[in-house]
Tab-separated table of C-alpha atoms and ligand atoms in Angstrom:
chain	number	residue	atom	x	y	z
A	110	MET	CA	37.145	56.724	-55.930
A	111	ILE	CA	33.412	55.956	-55.755
A	112	MET	CA	34.213	52.593	-57.407
A	113	LYS	CA	36.888	51.905	-54.658
A	114	TYR	CA	34.355	52.722	-51.832
A	115	LEU	CA	31.745	50.612	-53.592
A	116	LEU	CA	34.224	47.586	-53.584
A	117	VAL	CA	35.265	48.026	-50.178
A	118	SER	CA	31.699	48.105	-48.825
A	119	LEU	CA	30.813	44.918	-50.882
A	120	PHE	CA	33.873	43.146	-49.374
A	121	LEU	CA	32.691	44.252	-45.930
A	122	LEU	CA	29.318	43.053	-46.525
A	123	THR	CA	30.129	39.577	-47.857
A	124	SER	CA	33.086	38.746	-45.704
A	125	CYS	CA	31.741	39.633	-42.452
A	126	GLY	CA	28.058	38.922	-43.066
A	127	GLY	CA	27.579	42.613	-42.687
A	128	PRO	CA	26.912	44.532	-39.664
A	129	PHE	CA	23.077	44.209	-39.859
A	130	SER	CA	22.678	40.797	-40.496
A	131	LYS	CA	25.306	39.897	-37.583
A	132	ASP	CA	22.835	41.805	-35.156
A	133	THR	CA	19.652	40.050	-36.247
A	134	THR	CA	21.439	36.600	-35.732
A	135	GLU	CA	22.251	37.596	-32.242
A	136	LEU	CA	18.614	39.129	-31.609
A	137	ASN	CA	17.321	35.806	-33.178
A	138	PHE	CA	19.344	33.997	-30.804
A	139	VAL	CA	18.281	35.924	-27.939
A	140	ASN	CA	14.701	35.527	-28.924
A	141	LYS	CA	15.112	31.885	-29.220
A	142	SER	CA	16.435	31.334	-25.908
A	143	LYS	CA	13.991	33.391	-24.349
A	144	LYS	CA	11.197	31.270	-26.202
A	145	VAL	CA	12.854	28.212	-24.851
A	146	ILE	CA	13.013	29.345	-21.426
A	147	GLU	CA	9.340	30.835	-21.710
A	148	ASP	CA	8.412	27.226	-22.929
A	149	GLN	CA	10.257	25.640	-20.165
A	150	GLN	CA	8.430	27.748	-17.659
A	151	ALA	CA	5.099	27.298	-19.097
A	152	LEU	CA	5.573	23.413	-19.209
A	153	LYS	CA	6.888	23.651	-15.305
A	154	ILE	CA	3.695	25.600	-14.428
A	155	LYS	CA	1.386	23.074	-16.361
A	156	ARG	CA	3.053	20.242	-14.674
A	157	GLU	CA	2.887	21.777	-11.285
A	158	ALA	CA	-0.836	22.502	-11.788
A	159	GLU	CA	-1.503	18.903	-12.669
A	160	LYS	CA	0.466	17.539	-9.923
A	161	ARG	CA	-1.620	19.851	-7.546
A	162	LEU	CA	-4.702	18.587	-9.198
A	163	PHE	CA	-3.677	14.898	-8.837
A	164	ASP	CA	-2.714	15.378	-5.249
A	165	GLN	CA	-6.162	17.312	-4.567
A	166	GLN	CA	-8.073	14.431	-6.478
A	167	LYS	CA	-5.800	11.856	-4.381
A	168	ILE	CA	-6.650	13.187	-0.885
A	169	GLN	CA	-10.551	13.796	-2.143
A	170	MET	CA	-10.988	10.326	-2.963
A	171	TRP	CA	-9.000	8.946	0.042
A	172	ASN	CA	-11.321	11.038	2.340
A	173	GLU	CA	-14.575	9.944	0.629
A	174	ILE	CA	-13.647	6.170	0.833
A	175	ASN	CA	-12.579	6.652	4.559
A	176	LEU	CA	-15.708	8.551	5.341
A	177	GLU	CA	-17.963	5.999	3.644
A	178	ALA	CA	-16.354	3.330	5.513
A	179	LYS	CA	-16.440	5.098	8.726
A	180	ASN	CA	-20.179	5.602	8.180
A	181	SER	CA	-21.065	2.335	6.763
A	182	PHE	CA	-19.188	0.555	9.565
A	183	MET	CA	-21.475	1.724	12.063
A	184	VAL	CA	-24.202	-0.220	10.498
A	185	ILE	CA	-22.443	-3.541	10.935
A	186	LYS	CA	-20.722	-2.776	14.284
A	187	PRO	CA	-23.522	-4.545	16.188
A	188	LEU	CA	-22.320	-7.757	14.557
A	189	PHE	CA	-18.861	-7.170	15.668
A	190	ASP	CA	-20.025	-6.393	19.247
A	191	ASN	CA	-22.039	-9.560	19.258
A	192	LYS	CA	-19.313	-11.782	17.953
A	193	CYS	CA	-15.745	-10.208	18.065
A	194	MET	CA	-15.900	-7.503	21.048
A	195	ASN	CA	-14.390	-9.941	23.713
A	196	CYS	CA	-11.013	-10.143	21.837
A	197	HIS	CA	-10.895	-7.088	19.365
A	198	ASP	CA	-12.469	-4.161	21.202
A	199	SER	CA	-10.116	-2.436	23.582
A	200	ASN	CA	-13.197	-0.775	25.573
A	201	PHE	CA	-14.347	-4.144	26.402
A	202	LYS	CA	-13.950	-4.886	30.047
A	203	LEU	CA	-13.270	-8.650	30.642
A	204	PRO	CA	-15.197	-10.248	33.296
A	205	LEU	CA	-13.479	-10.971	36.575
A	206	TYR	CA	-12.686	-14.664	35.470
A	207	GLY	CA	-10.858	-12.917	32.739
A	208	ARG	CA	-8.707	-10.594	34.649
A	209	LEU	CA	-7.488	-12.819	37.502
A	210	PHE	CA	-3.912	-14.020	37.172
A	211	GLY	CA	-2.953	-11.547	34.401
A	212	LYS	CA	-1.157	-12.753	31.428
A	213	ILE	CA	-1.146	-16.440	32.136
A	214	ASN	CA	-5.009	-16.317	31.978
A	215	PRO	CA	-5.916	-17.599	28.569
A	216	VAL	CA	-8.999	-15.209	28.222
A	217	LYS	CA	-6.567	-12.381	28.947
A	218	LYS	CA	-4.215	-13.611	26.518
A	219	HIS	CA	-6.621	-13.903	23.775
A	220	GLN	CA	-7.798	-10.424	24.336
A	221	ASP	CA	-3.943	-8.948	24.368
A	222	ASP	CA	-3.335	-11.075	21.205
A	223	GLY	CA	-6.566	-10.199	19.442
A	224	LEU	CA	-6.173	-6.316	20.066
A	225	LYS	CA	-2.725	-6.481	18.369
A	226	VAL	CA	-4.108	-7.547	15.048
A	227	LEU	CA	-7.469	-5.682	15.268
A	228	ASP	CA	-8.931	-3.187	17.634
A	229	TYR	CA	-12.081	-1.929	16.038
A	230	SER	CA	-13.228	0.040	19.414
A	231	GLU	CA	-13.024	3.413	17.552
A	232	GLY	CA	-14.634	2.519	14.604
A	233	PHE	CA	-12.945	2.837	11.063
A	234	PRO	CA	-10.168	3.343	10.493
A	235	PHE	CA	-9.126	0.307	12.511
A	236	LYS	CA	-6.164	0.126	14.872
A	237	ALA	CA	-3.476	-2.776	14.855
A	238	LEU	CA	0.098	-3.007	15.713
A	239	GLY	CA	2.399	-1.612	13.253
A	240	ASN	CA	-0.425	0.471	11.286
A	241	PRO	CA	-1.030	-1.902	8.511
A	242	PRO	CA	-2.840	-0.495	5.634
A	243	GLN	CA	-6.549	-0.604	6.233
A	244	VAL	CA	-7.285	-2.620	2.955
A	245	ALA	CA	-5.096	-5.253	4.502
A	246	LEU	CA	-7.071	-5.361	7.802
A	247	LEU	CA	-10.151	-5.399	5.517
A	248	LYS	CA	-9.216	-8.370	3.613
A	249	SER	CA	-8.065	-10.390	6.635
A	250	ILE	CA	-11.502	-9.700	8.410
A	251	ARG	CA	-13.072	-10.833	5.090
A	252	SER	CA	-11.148	-14.170	4.839
A	253	ALA	CA	-11.813	-14.650	8.754
A	254	PHE	CA	-15.457	-14.462	8.108
A	255	ILE	CA	-15.473	-16.671	5.017
A	256	GLU	CA	-13.020	-19.363	6.212
A	257	ARG	CA	-14.562	-19.202	9.698
A	258	THR	CA	-11.348	-18.947	11.327
A	259	MET	CA	-12.746	-16.472	13.838
A	260	PRO	CA	-13.977	-16.326	16.630
A	261	LEU	CA	-11.473	-18.620	17.990
A	262	LYS	CA	-12.585	-22.135	18.081
A	263	SER	CA	-11.719	-22.393	21.888
A	264	PHE	CA	-14.166	-19.571	22.350
A	265	THR	CA	-16.946	-20.916	20.053
A	266	SER	CA	-16.768	-24.344	21.687
A	267	VAL	CA	-17.829	-22.499	25.084
A	268	TYR	CA	-20.193	-20.011	23.124
A	269	PRO	CA	-21.562	-21.942	20.155
A	270	LYS	CA	-23.803	-19.010	19.534
A	271	LYS	CA	-20.855	-16.825	18.609
A	272	LYS	CA	-19.988	-18.902	15.560
A	273	ILE	CA	-20.222	-16.943	12.243
A	274	ASN	CA	-23.302	-18.064	10.219
A	275	SER	CA	-24.221	-17.396	6.472
A	276	THR	CA	-26.285	-14.448	7.390
A	277	ASP	CA	-23.411	-12.867	9.251
A	278	GLU	CA	-21.332	-13.650	6.215
A	279	GLN	CA	-23.514	-12.011	3.660
A	280	LEU	CA	-23.972	-9.040	5.832
A	281	LEU	CA	-20.209	-8.542	6.241
A	282	LEU	CA	-19.485	-9.284	2.518
A	283	ASN	CA	-22.236	-6.557	1.677
A	284	TRP	CA	-20.345	-4.046	3.449
A	285	ILE	CA	-16.825	-4.925	2.974
A	286	ASP	CA	-16.557	-5.949	-0.651
A	287	PRO	CA	-17.616	-2.420	-2.130
A	288	ILE	CA	-15.143	-0.659	0.262
A	289	ILE	CA	-12.279	-3.122	-0.534
A	290	LYS	CA	-12.999	-2.558	-4.120
A	291	LYS	CA	-12.697	1.180	-3.807
A	292	PHE	CA	-9.301	1.071	-2.021
A	293	GLU	CA	-7.976	-1.003	-4.713
A	294	VAL	CA	-9.211	1.396	-7.334
A	295	TYR	CA	-7.627	4.194	-5.274
A	296	GLU	CA	-4.294	2.073	-5.087
A	297	ASN	CA	-4.288	1.642	-8.935
A	298	LYS	CA	-5.069	5.317	-9.529
A	299	PHE	CA	-2.761	7.168	-7.114
A	300	ASN	CA	-0.285	4.739	-5.641
A	301	THR	CA	1.111	2.613	-8.368
A	302	VAL	CA	1.156	4.897	-11.439
A	303	ASP	CA	4.471	4.811	-13.104
A	304	ALA	CA	5.864	2.959	-10.334
A	305	SER	CA	9.255	1.056	-11.094
A	306	ILE	CA	9.345	-2.767	-10.466
A	307	PRO	CA	10.969	-2.577	-7.281
A	308	SER	CA	8.657	0.056	-5.694
A	309	LYS	CA	5.545	-1.908	-7.077
A	310	ALA	CA	6.991	-5.157	-5.819
A	311	GLN	CA	7.760	-3.644	-2.151
A	312	ARG	CA	4.186	-2.160	-2.157
A	313	ILE	CA	2.866	-5.670	-2.603
A	314	LEU	CA	4.854	-7.165	0.104
A	315	GLU	CA	3.585	-3.993	2.341
A	316	LEU	CA	-0.071	-4.718	1.467
A	317	ARG	CA	0.093	-8.591	1.834
A	318	CYS	CA	2.871	-9.142	4.290
A	319	PHE	CA	3.632	-6.489	6.663
A	320	ARG	CA	0.614	-6.913	9.000
A	321	CYS	CA	2.372	-10.292	10.317
A	322	HIS	CA	5.911	-9.643	9.438
A	323	ALA	CA	6.758	-5.931	9.853
A	324	ASN	CA	6.530	-2.943	12.108
A	325	GLY	CA	6.691	-5.046	15.331
A	326	ASN	CA	4.881	-8.103	14.046
A	327	ALA	CA	7.101	-11.223	13.582
A	328	LYS	CA	4.739	-14.133	13.154
A	329	GLY	CA	6.894	-17.453	12.874
A	330	GLY	CA	9.799	-15.413	14.267
A	331	PHE	CA	10.066	-13.583	10.754
A	332	GLY	CA	9.777	-9.661	11.173
A	333	ASN	CA	11.383	-6.418	10.149
A	334	MET	CA	10.057	-6.946	6.494
A	335	GLU	CA	9.989	-3.205	6.186
A	336	ASN	CA	13.611	-2.837	6.323
A	337	THR	CA	14.409	-3.952	2.738
A	338	THR	CA	18.171	-3.885	3.219
A	339	ALA	CA	17.970	-6.362	6.294
A	340	LEU	CA	15.468	-8.485	4.419
A	341	LEU	CA	17.760	-8.882	1.273
A	342	LYS	CA	20.573	-9.673	3.756
A	343	GLY	CA	18.720	-11.790	6.016
A	344	LYS	CA	18.255	-15.691	5.844
A	345	TYR	CA	15.052	-15.622	3.834
A	346	PHE	CA	16.656	-14.214	0.791
A	347	ASP	CA	19.590	-15.898	-1.293
A	348	ALA	CA	21.114	-13.790	-3.997
A	349	ASP	CA	22.729	-16.833	-5.582
A	350	ASN	CA	19.415	-18.605	-6.000
A	351	PHE	CA	16.711	-16.107	-5.405
A	352	GLU	CA	13.949	-18.403	-6.912
A	353	LYS	CA	14.779	-21.208	-4.254
A	354	SER	CA	14.868	-18.492	-1.352
A	355	GLU	CA	12.130	-18.933	1.166
A	356	LEU	CA	11.188	-15.287	0.600
A	357	PHE	CA	10.122	-16.271	-2.887
A	358	GLN	CA	9.139	-19.966	-2.394
A	359	SER	CA	6.631	-19.111	0.461
A	360	ILE	CA	4.902	-16.757	-1.933
A	361	ASN	CA	5.226	-18.889	-5.231
A	362	SER	CA	4.087	-22.180	-3.474
A	363	GLY	CA	1.039	-20.317	-2.013
A	364	GLU	CA	1.986	-20.999	1.438
A	365	MET	CA	2.275	-17.254	2.257
A	366	PRO	CA	0.023	-15.484	3.162
A	367	PRO	CA	-1.568	-18.314	5.004
A	368	SER	CA	-5.141	-17.558	3.994
A	369	ARG	CA	-5.914	-18.906	0.578
A	370	LEU	CA	-8.357	-15.892	-0.140
A	371	GLU	CA	-5.476	-13.545	0.154
A	372	ALA	CA	-2.901	-15.430	-1.934
A	373	LEU	CA	-1.029	-13.187	-4.553
A	374	SER	CA	-2.024	-13.171	-8.125
A	375	ASP	CA	0.388	-14.350	-10.911
A	376	GLU	CA	0.888	-10.807	-11.869
A	377	GLU	CA	1.685	-9.984	-8.430
A	378	ILE	CA	4.248	-12.915	-7.984
A	379	ASN	CA	5.899	-11.809	-11.153
A	380	TYR	CA	6.528	-8.404	-9.758
A	381	VAL	CA	8.216	-9.833	-6.655
A	382	ARG	CA	10.222	-12.285	-8.845
A	383	SER	CA	11.608	-9.707	-11.216
A	384	TRP	CA	12.385	-7.352	-8.293
A	385	LEU	CA	14.216	-10.202	-6.457
A	386	GLU	CA	16.085	-10.792	-9.868
A	387	ILE	CA	17.033	-7.360	-10.017
A	388	GLU	CA	18.344	-7.326	-6.602
A	389	SER	CA	20.157	-10.655	-7.004
A	390	LYS	CA	22.052	-9.146	-10.140
A	391	LYS	CA	23.200	-6.265	-7.968
A	392	VAL	CA	24.741	-8.518	-5.632
A	393	ASN	CA	26.379	-10.868	-8.040
B	470	LIG	C1	-11.857	-15.371	22.077
B	470	LIG	C2	-11.040	-14.298	21.349
B	470	LIG	C3	-11.726	-13.846	19.937
B	470	LIG	C4	-12.832	-13.478	19.575
B	470	LIG	C5	-14.088	-13.567	20.023
B	470	LIG	C6	-12.450	-13.182	17.923
B	470	LIG	N1	-11.168	-13.172	17.865
B	470	LIG	FE1	-10.298	-12.407	16.124
B	470	LIG	N2	-8.301	-13.040	16.960
B	470	LIG	C7	-8.126	-13.543	18.047
B	470	LIG	C8	-6.758	-13.763	18.502
B	470	LIG	C9	-6.239	-14.121	19.758
B	470	LIG	C10	-6.053	-13.519	17.014
B	470	LIG	C11	-4.636	-13.492	17.007
B	470	LIG	C12	-4.264	-14.868	16.418
B	470	LIG	C13	-2.815	-14.954	16.044
B	470	LIG	O1	-2.107	-14.067	16.207
B	470	LIG	O2	-2.515	-16.035	15.518
B	470	LIG	C14	-7.105	-13.078	16.402
B	470	LIG	C15	-6.932	-12.729	15.027
B	470	LIG	C16	-7.870	-11.958	14.106
B	470	LIG	C17	-7.601	-11.488	12.843
B	470	LIG	C18	-6.234	-11.524	12.159
B	470	LIG	C19	-6.182	-12.967	11.435
B	470	LIG	C20	-4.989	-12.886	10.624
B	470	LIG	O3	-5.085	-13.509	9.585
B	470	LIG	O4	-4.012	-12.376	11.153
B	470	LIG	C21	-8.643	-11.161	12.490
B	470	LIG	C22	-9.197	-10.261	11.207
B	470	LIG	C23	-9.781	-11.277	13.367
B	470	LIG	N3	-9.205	-11.955	14.410
B	470	LIG	C24	-11.157	-11.099	13.187
B	470	LIG	C25	-11.965	-11.392	13.969
B	470	LIG	C26	-13.598	-11.132	13.958
B	470	LIG	C27	-14.132	-10.374	12.653
B	470	LIG	C28	-14.190	-11.440	15.220
B	470	LIG	C29	-15.528	-11.710	15.069
B	470	LIG	C30	-16.347	-12.079	14.160
B	470	LIG	C31	-13.201	-12.175	15.898
B	470	LIG	N4	-11.865	-12.075	15.389
B	470	LIG	C32	-13.419	-12.768	17.117
B	470	LIG	C33	-9.079	-13.841	19.251
B	470	LIG	C34	-10.545	-13.650	18.897
B	471	LIG	C1	-1.820	-13.642	8.798
B	471	LIG	C2	-0.358	-13.480	9.129
B	471	LIG	C3	0.559	-13.686	7.867
B	471	LIG	C4	0.723	-12.822	6.660
B	471	LIG	C5	-0.183	-12.084	6.097
B	471	LIG	C6	1.844	-13.622	6.160
B	471	LIG	N1	2.545	-14.363	6.901
B	471	LIG	FE1	4.335	-15.333	6.605
B	471	LIG	N2	4.173	-16.363	8.358
B	471	LIG	C7	3.026	-16.281	9.086
B	471	LIG	C8	3.137	-17.242	10.242
B	471	LIG	C9	2.019	-17.553	11.248
B	471	LIG	C10	4.460	-18.093	9.957
B	471	LIG	C11	4.950	-19.172	10.513
B	471	LIG	C12	4.429	-20.330	10.071
B	471	LIG	C13	4.937	-21.670	10.409
B	471	LIG	O1	5.767	-21.591	11.105
B	471	LIG	O2	4.464	-22.585	9.866
B	471	LIG	C14	4.881	-17.224	8.803
B	471	LIG	C15	6.251	-17.823	8.298
B	471	LIG	C16	6.753	-17.164	7.200
B	471	LIG	C17	8.169	-17.383	6.503
B	471	LIG	C18	9.149	-18.089	7.285
B	471	LIG	C19	8.879	-19.519	6.890
B	471	LIG	C20	9.660	-20.631	7.546
B	471	LIG	O3	9.647	-21.594	7.604
B	471	LIG	O4	10.602	-19.989	8.371
B	471	LIG	C21	8.200	-16.658	5.454
B	471	LIG	C22	9.566	-16.674	4.592
B	471	LIG	C23	6.909	-15.906	5.254
B	471	LIG	N3	6.276	-16.216	6.346
B	471	LIG	C24	6.857	-14.923	4.360
B	471	LIG	C25	5.711	-14.339	3.973
B	471	LIG	C26	5.413	-13.579	3.082
B	471	LIG	C27	6.474	-13.103	1.868
B	471	LIG	C28	4.236	-12.811	3.150
B	471	LIG	C29	3.475	-11.965	2.230
B	471	LIG	C30	3.360	-12.390	0.696
B	471	LIG	C31	3.740	-13.373	4.425
B	471	LIG	N4	4.406	-14.174	4.879
B	471	LIG	C32	2.483	-13.109	4.959
B	471	LIG	C33	2.062	-15.425	9.075
B	471	LIG	C34	1.784	-14.530	8.093
């Protein structure tokens, strides 16, 4: 009788794994999944904290650069008031001869066109049609000083004293170069981390082309670059031969942007090339 009982219990223990071991397996399983969930939650909280810190640092650096640029621009503003005001300050009231006959008056036209691309009347950040990134505007001012493309020749031929000289250039560079550098550090640190090729390439175009070809600007009749779908369907992009298309050729040949000082680096050109290649494969 005792033997029988022992045998039966032995049978039960071995065959079913026993009632106790079954319970612990279940318990282990529950504990394990609890741990997985806890780990996942901890990781999520950690990621969120990191993201918050990243966003905070991003805003802080952005504010710092902008405040610095705003304050330091006031030091250089007299130079702008002397040589650029007539066409780039919306508070500047044209003299009577500039207001007569409205739009057909060339002085009025210069002011209208000048204000579209740069209006520094409210200091930094500058205003411009389509709100291009400030760093793009800073770079355009930098090249205008170095290449002496501004003030307009038609203006300096009447007012030769308004020409840019090397002292002006040095003053401008002392102000603008450190600011541009900081915007670029910001860009690399906060705007392009982990970015895919398409978003990096599009950001390059935004920084380098949009102020003349997007958001209401259409130099040479080419606008709307901000609409990527339209850009890729438009006449400047050819999916069958993207390297020969004008969009790519204009950059690769150095023809665009027009100022040599703003030319894209090889690395930037390669990003655009890789992106256009991806896009052309999507179509074909
Ligand atoms: C007599 C008027 C006049 C004066 C003075 C003048 N500009 Fe301009 N500026 C213009 C006009 C007009 C344009 C737009 C040209 C165009 O759309 O092609 C322009 C364009 C620009 C641009 C954009 C160029 C580009 O690459 O898109 C910059 C930057 C600029 N001016 C800076 C200056 C600075 C800095 C000064 C002073 C040193 C100055 N300008 C003085 C009329 C003027
Ligand atoms: C400072 C203003 C300015 C910037 C910045 C600029 N462009 Fe242009 N772009 C022009 C002007 C002006 C024309 C018209 C030139 C002409 O007809 O000779 C033009 C024309 C073009 C054309 C048409 C060419 C044609 O023959 O029809 C393409 C394509 C182009 N740009 C691409 C770009 C790209 C890509 C970028 C950025 C990497 C860029 N541009 C940046 C001013 C600019």
